[in-house]
PDB file of C-alpha atoms in Angstrom:
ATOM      1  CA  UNK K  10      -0.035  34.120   5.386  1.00 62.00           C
ATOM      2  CA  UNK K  11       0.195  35.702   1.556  1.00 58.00           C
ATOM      3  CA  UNK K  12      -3.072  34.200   0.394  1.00 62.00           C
ATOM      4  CA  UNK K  13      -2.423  36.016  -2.662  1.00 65.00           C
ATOM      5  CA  UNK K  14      -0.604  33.599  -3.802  1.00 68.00           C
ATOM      6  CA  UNK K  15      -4.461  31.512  -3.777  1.00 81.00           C
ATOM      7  CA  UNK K  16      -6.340  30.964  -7.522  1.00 87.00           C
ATOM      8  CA  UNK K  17      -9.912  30.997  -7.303  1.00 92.00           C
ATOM      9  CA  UNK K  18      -9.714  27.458  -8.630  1.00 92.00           C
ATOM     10  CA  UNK K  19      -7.643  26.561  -5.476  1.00 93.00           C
ATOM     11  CA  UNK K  20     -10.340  27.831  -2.776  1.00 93.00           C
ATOM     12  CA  UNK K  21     -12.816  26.197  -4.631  1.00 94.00           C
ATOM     13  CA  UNK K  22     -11.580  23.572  -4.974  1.00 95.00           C
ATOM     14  CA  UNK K  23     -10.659  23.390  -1.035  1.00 94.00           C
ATOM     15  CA  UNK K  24     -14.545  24.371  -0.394  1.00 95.00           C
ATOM     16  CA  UNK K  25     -15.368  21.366  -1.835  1.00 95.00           C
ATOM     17  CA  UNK K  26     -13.265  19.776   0.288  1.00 95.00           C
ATOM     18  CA  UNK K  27     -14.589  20.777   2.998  1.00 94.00           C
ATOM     19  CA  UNK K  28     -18.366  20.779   2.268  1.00 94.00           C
ATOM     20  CA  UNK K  29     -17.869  17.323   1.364  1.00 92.00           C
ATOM     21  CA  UNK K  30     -16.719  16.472   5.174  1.00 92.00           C
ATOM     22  CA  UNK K  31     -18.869  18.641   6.855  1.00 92.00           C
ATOM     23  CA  UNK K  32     -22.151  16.774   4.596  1.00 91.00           C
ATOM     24  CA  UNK K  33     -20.375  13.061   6.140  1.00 88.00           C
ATOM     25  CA  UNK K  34     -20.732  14.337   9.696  1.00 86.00           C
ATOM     26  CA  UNK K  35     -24.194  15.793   9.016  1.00 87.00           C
ATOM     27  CA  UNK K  36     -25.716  12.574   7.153  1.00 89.00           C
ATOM     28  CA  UNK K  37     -23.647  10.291   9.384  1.00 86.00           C
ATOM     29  CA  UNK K  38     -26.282   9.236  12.348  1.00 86.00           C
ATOM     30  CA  UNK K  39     -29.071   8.858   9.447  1.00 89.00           C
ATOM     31  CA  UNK K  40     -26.554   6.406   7.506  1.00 89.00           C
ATOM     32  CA  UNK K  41     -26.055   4.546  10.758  1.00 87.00           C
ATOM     33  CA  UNK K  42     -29.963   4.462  11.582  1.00 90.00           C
ATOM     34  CA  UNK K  43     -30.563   2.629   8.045  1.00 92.00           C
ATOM     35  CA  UNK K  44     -28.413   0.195   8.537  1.00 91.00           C
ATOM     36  CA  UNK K  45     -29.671  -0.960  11.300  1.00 88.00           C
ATOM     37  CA  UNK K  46     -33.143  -0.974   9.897  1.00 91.00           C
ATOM     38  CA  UNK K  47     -34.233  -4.499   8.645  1.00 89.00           C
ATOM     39  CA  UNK K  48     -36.152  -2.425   6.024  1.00 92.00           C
ATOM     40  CA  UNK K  49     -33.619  -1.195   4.774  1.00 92.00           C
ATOM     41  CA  UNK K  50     -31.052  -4.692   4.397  1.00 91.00           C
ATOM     42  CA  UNK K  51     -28.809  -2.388   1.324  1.00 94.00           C
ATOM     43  CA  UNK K  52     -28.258   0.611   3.139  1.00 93.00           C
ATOM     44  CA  UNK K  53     -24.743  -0.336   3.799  1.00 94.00           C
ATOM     45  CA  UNK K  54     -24.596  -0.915  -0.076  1.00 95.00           C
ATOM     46  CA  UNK K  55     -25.771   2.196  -0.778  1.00 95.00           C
ATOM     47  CA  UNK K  56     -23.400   4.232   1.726  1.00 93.00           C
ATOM     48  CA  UNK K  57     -20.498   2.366  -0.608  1.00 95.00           C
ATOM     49  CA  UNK K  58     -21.493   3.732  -3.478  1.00 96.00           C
ATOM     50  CA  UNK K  59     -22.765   7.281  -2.207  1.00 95.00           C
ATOM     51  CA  UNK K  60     -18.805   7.309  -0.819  1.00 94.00           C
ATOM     52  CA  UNK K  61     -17.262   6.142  -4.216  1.00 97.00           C
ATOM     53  CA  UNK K  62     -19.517   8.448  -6.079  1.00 97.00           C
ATOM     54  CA  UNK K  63     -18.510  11.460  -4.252  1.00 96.00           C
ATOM     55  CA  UNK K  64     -14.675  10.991  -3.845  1.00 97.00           C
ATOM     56  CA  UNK K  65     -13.955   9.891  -7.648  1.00 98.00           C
ATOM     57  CA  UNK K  66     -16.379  13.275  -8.106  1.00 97.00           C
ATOM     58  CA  UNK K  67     -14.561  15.445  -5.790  1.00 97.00           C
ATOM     59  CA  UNK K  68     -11.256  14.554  -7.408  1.00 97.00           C
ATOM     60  CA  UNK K  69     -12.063  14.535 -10.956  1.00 97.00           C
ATOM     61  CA  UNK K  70     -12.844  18.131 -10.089  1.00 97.00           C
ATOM     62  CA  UNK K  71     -10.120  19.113  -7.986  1.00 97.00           C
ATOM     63  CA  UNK K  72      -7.898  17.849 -10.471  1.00 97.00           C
ATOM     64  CA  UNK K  73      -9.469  20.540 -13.146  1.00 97.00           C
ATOM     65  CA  UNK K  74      -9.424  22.995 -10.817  1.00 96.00           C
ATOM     66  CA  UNK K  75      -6.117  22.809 -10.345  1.00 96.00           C
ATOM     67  CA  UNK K  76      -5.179  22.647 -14.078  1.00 96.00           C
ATOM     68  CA  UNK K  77      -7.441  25.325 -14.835  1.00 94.00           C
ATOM     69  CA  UNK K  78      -4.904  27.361 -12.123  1.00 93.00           C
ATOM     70  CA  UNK K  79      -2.115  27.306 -14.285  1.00 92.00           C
ATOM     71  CA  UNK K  80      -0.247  24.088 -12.788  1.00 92.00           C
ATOM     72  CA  UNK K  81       0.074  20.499 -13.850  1.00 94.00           C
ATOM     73  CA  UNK K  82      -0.747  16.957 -12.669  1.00 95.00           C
ATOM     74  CA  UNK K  83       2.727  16.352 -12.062  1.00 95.00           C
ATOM     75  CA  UNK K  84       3.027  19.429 -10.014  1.00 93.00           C
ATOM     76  CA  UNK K  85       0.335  17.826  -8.186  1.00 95.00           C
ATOM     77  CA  UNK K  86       2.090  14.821  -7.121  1.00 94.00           C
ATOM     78  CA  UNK K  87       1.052  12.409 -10.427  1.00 95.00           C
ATOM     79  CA  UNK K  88       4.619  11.941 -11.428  1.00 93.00           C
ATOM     80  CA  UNK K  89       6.822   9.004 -11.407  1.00 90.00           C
ATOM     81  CA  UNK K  90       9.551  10.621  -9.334  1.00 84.00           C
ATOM     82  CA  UNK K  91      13.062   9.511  -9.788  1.00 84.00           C
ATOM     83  CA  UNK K  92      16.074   8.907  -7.578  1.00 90.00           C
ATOM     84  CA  UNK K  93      17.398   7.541  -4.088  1.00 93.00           C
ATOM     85  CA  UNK K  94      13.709   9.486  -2.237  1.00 94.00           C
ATOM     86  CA  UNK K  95      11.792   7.442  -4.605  1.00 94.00           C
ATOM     87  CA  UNK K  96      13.187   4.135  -3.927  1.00 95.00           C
ATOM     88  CA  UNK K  97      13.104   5.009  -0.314  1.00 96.00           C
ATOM     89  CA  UNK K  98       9.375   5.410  -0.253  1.00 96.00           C
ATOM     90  CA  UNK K  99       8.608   2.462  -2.650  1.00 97.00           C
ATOM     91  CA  UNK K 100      10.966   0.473   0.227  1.00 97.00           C
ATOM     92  CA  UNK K 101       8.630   1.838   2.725  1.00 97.00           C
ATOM     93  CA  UNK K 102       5.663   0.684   1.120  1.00 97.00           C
ATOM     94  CA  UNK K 103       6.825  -2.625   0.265  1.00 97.00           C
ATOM     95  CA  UNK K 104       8.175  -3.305   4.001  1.00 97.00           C
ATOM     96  CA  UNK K 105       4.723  -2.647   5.241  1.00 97.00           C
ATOM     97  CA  UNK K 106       2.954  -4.238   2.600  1.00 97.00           C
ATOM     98  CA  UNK K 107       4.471  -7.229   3.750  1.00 97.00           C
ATOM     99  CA  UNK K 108       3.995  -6.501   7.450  1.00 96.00           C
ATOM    100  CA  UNK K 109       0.415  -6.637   6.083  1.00 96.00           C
ATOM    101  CA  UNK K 110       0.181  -9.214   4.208  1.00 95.00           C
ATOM    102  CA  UNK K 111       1.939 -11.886   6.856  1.00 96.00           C
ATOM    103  CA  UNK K 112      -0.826 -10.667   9.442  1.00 95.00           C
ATOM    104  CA  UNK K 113      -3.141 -11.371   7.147  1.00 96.00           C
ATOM    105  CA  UNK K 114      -1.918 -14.705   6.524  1.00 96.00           C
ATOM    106  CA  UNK K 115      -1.602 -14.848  10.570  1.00 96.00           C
ATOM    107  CA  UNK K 116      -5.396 -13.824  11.203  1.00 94.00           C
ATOM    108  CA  UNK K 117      -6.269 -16.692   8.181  1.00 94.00           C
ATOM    109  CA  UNK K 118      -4.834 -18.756   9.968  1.00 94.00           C
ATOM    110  CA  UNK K 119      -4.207 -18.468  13.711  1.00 94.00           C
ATOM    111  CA  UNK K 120      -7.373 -18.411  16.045  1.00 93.00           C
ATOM    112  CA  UNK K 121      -5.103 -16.758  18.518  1.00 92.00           C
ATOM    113  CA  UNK K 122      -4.539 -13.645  16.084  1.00 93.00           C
ATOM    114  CA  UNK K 123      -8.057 -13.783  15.091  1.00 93.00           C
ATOM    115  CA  UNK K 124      -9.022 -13.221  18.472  1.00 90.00           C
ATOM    116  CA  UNK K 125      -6.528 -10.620  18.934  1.00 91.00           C
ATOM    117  CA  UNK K 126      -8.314  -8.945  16.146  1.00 90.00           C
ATOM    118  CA  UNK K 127     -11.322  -8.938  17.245  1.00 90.00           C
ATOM    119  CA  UNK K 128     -10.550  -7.208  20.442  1.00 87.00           C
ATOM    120  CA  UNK K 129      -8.292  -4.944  18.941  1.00 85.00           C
ATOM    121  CA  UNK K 130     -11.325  -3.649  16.197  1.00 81.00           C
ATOM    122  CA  UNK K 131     -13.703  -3.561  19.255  1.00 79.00           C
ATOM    123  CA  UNK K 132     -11.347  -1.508  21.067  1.00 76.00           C
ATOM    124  CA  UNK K 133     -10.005   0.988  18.443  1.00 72.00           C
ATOM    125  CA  UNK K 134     -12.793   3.017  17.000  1.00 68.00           C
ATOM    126  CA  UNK K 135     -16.921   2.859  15.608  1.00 73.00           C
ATOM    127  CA  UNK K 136     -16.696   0.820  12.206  1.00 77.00           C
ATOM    128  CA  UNK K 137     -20.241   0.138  12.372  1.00 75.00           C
ATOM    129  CA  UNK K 138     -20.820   2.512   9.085  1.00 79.00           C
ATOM    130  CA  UNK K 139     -18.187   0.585   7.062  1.00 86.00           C
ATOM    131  CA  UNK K 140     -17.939  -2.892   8.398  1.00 88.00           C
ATOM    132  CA  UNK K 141     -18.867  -4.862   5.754  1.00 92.00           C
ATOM    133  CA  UNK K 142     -21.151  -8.249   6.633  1.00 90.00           C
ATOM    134  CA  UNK K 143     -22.607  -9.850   3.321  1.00 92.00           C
ATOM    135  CA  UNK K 144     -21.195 -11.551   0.679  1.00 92.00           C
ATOM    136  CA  UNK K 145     -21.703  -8.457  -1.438  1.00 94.00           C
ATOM    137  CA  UNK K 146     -20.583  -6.095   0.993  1.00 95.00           C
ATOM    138  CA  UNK K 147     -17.392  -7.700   1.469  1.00 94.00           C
ATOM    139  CA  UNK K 148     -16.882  -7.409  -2.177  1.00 94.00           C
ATOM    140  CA  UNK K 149     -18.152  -3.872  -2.852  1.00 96.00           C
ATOM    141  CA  UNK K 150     -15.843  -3.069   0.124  1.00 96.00           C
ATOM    142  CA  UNK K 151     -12.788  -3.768  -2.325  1.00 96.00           C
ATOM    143  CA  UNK K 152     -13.994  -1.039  -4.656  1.00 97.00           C
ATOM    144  CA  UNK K 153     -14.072   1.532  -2.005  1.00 96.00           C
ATOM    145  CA  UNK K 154     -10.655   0.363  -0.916  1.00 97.00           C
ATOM    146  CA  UNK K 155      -9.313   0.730  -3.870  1.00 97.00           C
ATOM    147  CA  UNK K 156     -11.515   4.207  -4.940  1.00 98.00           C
ATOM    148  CA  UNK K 157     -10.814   5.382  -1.371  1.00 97.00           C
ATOM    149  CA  UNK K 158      -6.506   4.717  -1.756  1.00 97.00           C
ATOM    150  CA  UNK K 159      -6.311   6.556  -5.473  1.00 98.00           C
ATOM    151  CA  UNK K 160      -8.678   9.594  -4.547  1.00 98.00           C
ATOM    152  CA  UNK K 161      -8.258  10.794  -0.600  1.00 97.00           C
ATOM    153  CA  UNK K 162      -4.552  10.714  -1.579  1.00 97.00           C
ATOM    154  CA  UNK K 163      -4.758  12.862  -5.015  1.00 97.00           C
ATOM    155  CA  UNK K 164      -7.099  14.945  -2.355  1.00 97.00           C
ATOM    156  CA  UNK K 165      -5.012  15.404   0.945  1.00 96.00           C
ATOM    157  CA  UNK K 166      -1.401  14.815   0.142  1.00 95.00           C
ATOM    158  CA  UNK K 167      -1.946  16.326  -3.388  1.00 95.00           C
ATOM    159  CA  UNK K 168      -4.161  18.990  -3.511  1.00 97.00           C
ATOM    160  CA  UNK K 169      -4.610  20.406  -0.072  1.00 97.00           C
ATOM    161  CA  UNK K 170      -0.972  20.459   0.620  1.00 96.00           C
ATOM    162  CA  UNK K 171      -0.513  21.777  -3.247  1.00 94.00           C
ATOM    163  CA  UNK K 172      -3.154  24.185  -1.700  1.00 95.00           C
ATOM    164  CA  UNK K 173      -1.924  25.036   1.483  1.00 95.00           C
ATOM    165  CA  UNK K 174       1.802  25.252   0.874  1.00 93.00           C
ATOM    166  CA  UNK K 175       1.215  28.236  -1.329  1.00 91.00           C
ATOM    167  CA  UNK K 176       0.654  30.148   1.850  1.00 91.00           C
ATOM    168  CA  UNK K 177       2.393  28.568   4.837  1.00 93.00           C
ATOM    169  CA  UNK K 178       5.539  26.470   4.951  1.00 93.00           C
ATOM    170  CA  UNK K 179       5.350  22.851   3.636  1.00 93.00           C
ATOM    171  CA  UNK K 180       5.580  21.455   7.141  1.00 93.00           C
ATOM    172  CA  UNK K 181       2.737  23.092   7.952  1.00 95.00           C
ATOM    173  CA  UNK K 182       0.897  22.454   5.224  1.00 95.00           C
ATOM    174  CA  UNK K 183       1.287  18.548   5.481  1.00 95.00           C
ATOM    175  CA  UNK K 184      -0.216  18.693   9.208  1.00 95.00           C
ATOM    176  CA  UNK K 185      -2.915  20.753   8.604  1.00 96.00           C
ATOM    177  CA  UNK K 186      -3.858  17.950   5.425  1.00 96.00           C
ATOM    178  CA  UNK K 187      -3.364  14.899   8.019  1.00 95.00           C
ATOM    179  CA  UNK K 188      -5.333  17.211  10.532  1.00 94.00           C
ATOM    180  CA  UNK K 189      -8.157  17.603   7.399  1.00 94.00           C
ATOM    181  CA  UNK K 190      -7.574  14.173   6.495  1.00 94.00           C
ATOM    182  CA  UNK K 191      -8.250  12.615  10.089  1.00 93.00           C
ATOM    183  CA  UNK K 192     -11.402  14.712   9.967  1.00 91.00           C
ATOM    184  CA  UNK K 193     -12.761  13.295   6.919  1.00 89.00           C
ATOM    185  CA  UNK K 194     -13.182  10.136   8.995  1.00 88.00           C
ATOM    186  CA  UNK K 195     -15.033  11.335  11.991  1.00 84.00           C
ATOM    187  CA  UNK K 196     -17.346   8.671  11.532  1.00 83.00           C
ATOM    188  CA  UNK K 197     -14.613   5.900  13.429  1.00 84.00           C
ATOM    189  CA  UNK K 198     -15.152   7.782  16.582  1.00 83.00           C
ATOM    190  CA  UNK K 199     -12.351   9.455  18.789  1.00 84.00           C
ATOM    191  CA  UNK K 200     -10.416   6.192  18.959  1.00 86.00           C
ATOM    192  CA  UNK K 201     -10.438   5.450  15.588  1.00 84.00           C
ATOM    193  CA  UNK K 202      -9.412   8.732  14.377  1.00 88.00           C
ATOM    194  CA  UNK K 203      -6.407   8.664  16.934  1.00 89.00           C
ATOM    195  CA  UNK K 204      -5.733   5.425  15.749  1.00 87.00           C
ATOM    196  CA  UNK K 205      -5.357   7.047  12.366  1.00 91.00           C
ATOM    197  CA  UNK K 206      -2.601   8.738  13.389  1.00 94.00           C
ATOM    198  CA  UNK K 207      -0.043   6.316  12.578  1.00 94.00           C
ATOM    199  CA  UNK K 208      -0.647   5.649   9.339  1.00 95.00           C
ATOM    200  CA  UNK K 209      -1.681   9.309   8.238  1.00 96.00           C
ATOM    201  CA  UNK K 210       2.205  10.339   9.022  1.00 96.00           C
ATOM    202  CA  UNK K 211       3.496   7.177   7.274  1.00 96.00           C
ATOM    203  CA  UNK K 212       0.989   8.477   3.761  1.00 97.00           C
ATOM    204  CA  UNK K 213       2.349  11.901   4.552  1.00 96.00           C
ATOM    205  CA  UNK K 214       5.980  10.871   4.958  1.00 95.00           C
ATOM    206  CA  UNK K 215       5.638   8.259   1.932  1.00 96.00           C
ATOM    207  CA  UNK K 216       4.175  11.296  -0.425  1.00 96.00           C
ATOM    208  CA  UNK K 217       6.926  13.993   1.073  1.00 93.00           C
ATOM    209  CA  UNK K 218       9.770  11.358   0.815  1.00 94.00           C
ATOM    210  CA  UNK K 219       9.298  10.251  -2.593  1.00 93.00           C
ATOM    211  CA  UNK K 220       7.969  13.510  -4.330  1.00 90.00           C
ATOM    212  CA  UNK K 221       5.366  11.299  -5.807  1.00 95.00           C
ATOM    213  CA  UNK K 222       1.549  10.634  -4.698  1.00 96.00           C
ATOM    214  CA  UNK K 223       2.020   6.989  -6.537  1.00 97.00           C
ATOM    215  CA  UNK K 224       3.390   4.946  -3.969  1.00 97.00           C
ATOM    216  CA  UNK K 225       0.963   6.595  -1.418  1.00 97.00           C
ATOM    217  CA  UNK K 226      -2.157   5.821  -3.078  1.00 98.00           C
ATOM    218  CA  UNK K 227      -0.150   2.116  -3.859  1.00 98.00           C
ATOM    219  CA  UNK K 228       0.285   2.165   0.052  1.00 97.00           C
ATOM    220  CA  UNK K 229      -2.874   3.408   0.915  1.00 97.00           C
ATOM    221  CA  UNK K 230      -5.342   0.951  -1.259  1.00 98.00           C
ATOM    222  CA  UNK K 231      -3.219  -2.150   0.644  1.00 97.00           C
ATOM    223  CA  UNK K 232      -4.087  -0.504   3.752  1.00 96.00           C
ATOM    224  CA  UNK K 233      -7.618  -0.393   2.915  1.00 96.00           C
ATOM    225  CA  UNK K 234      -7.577  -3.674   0.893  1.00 97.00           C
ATOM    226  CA  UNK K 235      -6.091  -6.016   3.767  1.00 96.00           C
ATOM    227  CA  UNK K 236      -8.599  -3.868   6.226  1.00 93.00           C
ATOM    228  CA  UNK K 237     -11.517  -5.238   4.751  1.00 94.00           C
ATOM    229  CA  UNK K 238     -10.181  -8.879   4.160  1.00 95.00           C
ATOM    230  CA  UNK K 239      -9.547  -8.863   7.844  1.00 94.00           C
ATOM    231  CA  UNK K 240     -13.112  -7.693   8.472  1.00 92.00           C
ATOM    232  CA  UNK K 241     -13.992 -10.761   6.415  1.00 93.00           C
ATOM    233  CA  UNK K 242     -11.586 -13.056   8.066  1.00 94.00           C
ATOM    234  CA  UNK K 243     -12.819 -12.163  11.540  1.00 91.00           C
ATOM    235  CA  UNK K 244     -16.397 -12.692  10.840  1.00 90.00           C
ATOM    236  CA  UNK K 245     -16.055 -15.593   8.854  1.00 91.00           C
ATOM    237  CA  UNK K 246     -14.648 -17.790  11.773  1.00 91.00           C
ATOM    238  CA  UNK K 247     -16.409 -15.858  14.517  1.00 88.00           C
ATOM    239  CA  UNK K 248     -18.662 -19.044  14.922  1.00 86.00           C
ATOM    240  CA  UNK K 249     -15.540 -21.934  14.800  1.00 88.00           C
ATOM    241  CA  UNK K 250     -13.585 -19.398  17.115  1.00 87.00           C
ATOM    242  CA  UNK K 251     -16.171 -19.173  19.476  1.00 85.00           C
ATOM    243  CA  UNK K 252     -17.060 -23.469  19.686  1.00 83.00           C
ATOM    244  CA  UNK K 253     -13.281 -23.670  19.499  1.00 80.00           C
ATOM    245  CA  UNK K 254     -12.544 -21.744  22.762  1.00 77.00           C
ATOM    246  CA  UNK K 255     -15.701 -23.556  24.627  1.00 77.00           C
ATOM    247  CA  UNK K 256     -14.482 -26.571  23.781  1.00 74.00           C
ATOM    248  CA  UNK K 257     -10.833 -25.515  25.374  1.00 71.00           C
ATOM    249  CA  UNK K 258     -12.224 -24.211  28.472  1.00 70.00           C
ATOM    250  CA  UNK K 259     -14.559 -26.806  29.020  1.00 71.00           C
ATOM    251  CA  UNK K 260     -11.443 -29.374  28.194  1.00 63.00           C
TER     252      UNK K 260
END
């Protein structure tokens, strides 16, 4: 590894990164704890905004790091991108926004795939930090979507592996972000972060194909998005579900 090829901006920046992840794991169990204190009925809330806080934070100032380097937003994914690889990874996201979009429209409307759903979220990984239950949770939950999608990808597909591809191949430098990326969300558990998996190589693959971070953040925020209309979905029929499938066992 030439790490001379490293600004000062760029391991600070980095640092950031990772002090940022490592203070998630150490505040994590506390975070938990409050929300399931009735004293406490906005600690969820709170967690939201602490989260959207940090990350539009964390990449204002990566981004100005990284100028301040020598190099340019476009150099740091933020460009438009042009040709057949660009239309190939807006393809990509628009096959699996759909994919999305009809299962939500299934889970809306299916107690079958609601069900499904259910055992699927109980199965794949600890959501308890991030499931949203209120009215207002479910709606703040959009926000972080959205702030989550724009600023983890400027942040792991364009900084780190801006970062880290200055001193090891570009392959290697897109695992290692996934690997730092999957990290960042330690809080899901070991299932959930290996349930990650899939979708962290399709970002990574999106962002590499297209030689643009736009249609992974565009990807990214419908991931998120439909995530937390499905967490509102599933709760908001729990009750009919669960008459519903007395009634057809008792029938």
């Amino acid at each position: 590894m030439d790490f001379s090829s490293l600004a000062i901006e760029h391991t600070i920046g980095i640092g950031l990164i990772l002090a940022l992840l490592a203070w998630n794991a150490l505040t994590e169990e506390a975070g938990k704890t409050a929300i399931r204190d009735p004293a406490q009925p906005d600690a969820r809330l709170r967690i939201y905004n602490k989260a959207m806080i940090s990350l539009w934070l964390l990449a204002i100032a990566c981004m100005v790091l990284w100028l301040r380097s020598g190099t340019t937003l476009p150099e740091l994914g933020l460009r438009a991108g042009g040709g057949w690889r660009t239309l190939l990874s807006w393809a990509i996201v628009g096959a699996i926004s759909a994919y999305m979009v009809a299962s939500l429209l299934q889970a809306r409307f299916s107690r079958t795939a609601r069900t499904k759903l259910r055992e699927q979220l109980s199965q794949s990984g600890d959501y308890g930090l991030i499931h949203p239950e209120t009215p207002r949770e479910h709606r703040r939950f959009i926000w972080l979507a959205v702030t989550a999608g724009i600023t983890e990808e400027i942040l792991f597909r364009g900084f780190v592996i801006g970062v880290l591809s200055l001193i090891v191949p570009f392959w290697l430098a897109a695992l290692l972000a996934a690997g730092i990326f999957i990290l960042g969300h330690a809080y899901q558990g070991l299932r959930g972060m290996v349930g990650l998996l899939p979708i962290t190589g399709i970002l990574t693959l999106v962002y590499v194909v297209g030689d643009s971070i736009w249609p992974a953040i565009a990807l990214h925020i419908v991931v998120d998005v439909v995530a937390g209309l499905l967490f509102r979905i599933s709760d908001q029929f729990a009750d009919a579900d669960a008459e519903a499938g007395i009634a057809a066992a008792s029938a």
